[in-house]
Amino acid sequence: INSVTVPGGVNYQCSGMASDACGNIYVGTTTNGIVKYDSTLTFIESTPTPGAVYDIILSSRFSGTLLACGAGFVANYSISCT
């Protein structure tokens, strides 16, 4: 993480990080979003959230689902492992 700039991230305030079976990395931001990187830490996409993200986790019960909670919200997001 020290070698990658997280859009909307603030040092020591990005909230939550998870990786999937394909090596993709998901990072929560303090400015309303989840950022996705591939295994080489190349930016893939960002997903907006209704508020700052406090934590994220990949669901062990529902394959292909990323769970996120934050400032005034709890939500699930579909992810693809490519």
Coordinates of C-alpha atoms in Angstrom, one line a residue:
I1 CA 0.0 0.0 0.0
N2 CA 2.9 2.4 0.6
S3 CA 3.7 2.2 -3.1
V4 CA 0.2 2.9 -4.4
T5 CA -1.8 6.1 -4.2
V6 CA -5.4 5.4 -3.2
P7 CA -7.7 7.9 -4.9
G8 CA -9.7 9.6 -2.1
G9 CA -7.5 8.0 0.5
V10 CA -5.9 9.7 3.4
N11 CA -2.8 8.3 5.1
Y12 CA -3.8 6.0 7.9
Q13 CA -7.5 6.6 7.3
C14 CA -8.3 4.3 4.4
S15 CA -10.8 1.9 5.9
G16 CA -10.7 -1.8 5.1
M17 CA -8.8 -3.9 2.7
A18 CA -9.6 -7.3 1.2
S19 CA -8.3 -9.6 -1.5
D20 CA -10.1 -12.2 -3.6
A21 CA -9.0 -15.6 -5.0
C22 CA -7.8 -13.9 -8.2
G23 CA -5.4 -11.6 -6.3
N24 CA -7.5 -8.5 -6.8
I25 CA -7.3 -6.0 -3.9
Y26 CA -10.1 -3.9 -2.6
V27 CA -9.5 -0.8 -0.5
G28 CA -12.1 1.4 1.3
T29 CA -11.7 5.2 1.1
T30 CA -12.6 8.0 3.4
T31 CA -14.3 9.8 0.4
N32 CA -17.1 7.5 -0.4
G33 CA -15.8 4.6 -2.4
I34 CA -14.1 1.2 -2.8
V35 CA -11.1 1.1 -5.1
K36 CA -10.1 -2.2 -6.9
Y37 CA -6.6 -3.1 -7.9
D38 CA -5.2 -6.1 -9.7
S39 CA -2.4 -8.3 -8.2
T40 CA 0.2 -5.9 -9.6
L41 CA -1.5 -3.0 -7.8
T42 CA -2.7 -1.5 -11.1
F43 CA -6.0 0.4 -10.7
I44 CA -9.0 -1.4 -12.2
E45 CA -12.1 0.5 -11.1
S46 CA -13.8 2.3 -8.2
T47 CA -17.2 1.8 -6.8
P48 CA -19.1 4.7 -5.1
T49 CA -20.5 4.2 -1.6
P50 CA -23.0 6.4 0.2
G51 CA -20.5 7.5 2.8
A52 CA -16.9 7.0 4.0
V53 CA -16.0 3.3 4.3
Y54 CA -15.2 2.0 7.7
D55 CA -14.6 -1.7 6.8
I56 CA -14.9 -4.2 3.9
I57 CA -14.8 -8.0 3.8
L58 CA -15.4 -10.6 1.2
S59 CA -18.4 -12.7 2.1
S60 CA -17.5 -16.4 2.9
R61 CA -21.2 -17.3 2.6
F62 CA -22.1 -15.6 -0.7
S63 CA -19.4 -16.0 -3.4
G64 CA -18.7 -12.9 -5.4
T65 CA -20.0 -10.5 -2.8
L66 CA -18.1 -7.7 -1.0
L67 CA -19.6 -6.4 2.2
A68 CA -19.0 -2.8 3.3
C69 CA -20.1 -0.6 6.1
G70 CA -19.4 3.0 6.8
A71 CA -20.8 6.4 7.6
G72 CA -24.6 5.7 7.7
F73 CA -24.6 2.6 5.5
V74 CA -24.2 -1.2 5.3
A75 CA -24.2 -2.6 1.8
N76 CA -23.1 -5.5 -0.4
Y77 CA -21.5 -5.2 -3.8
S78 CA -21.1 -7.9 -6.5
I79 CA -17.5 -8.5 -7.6
S80 CA -16.1 -10.5 -10.4
C81 CA -12.9 -12.6 -10.1
T82 CA -11.2 -12.2 -13.5

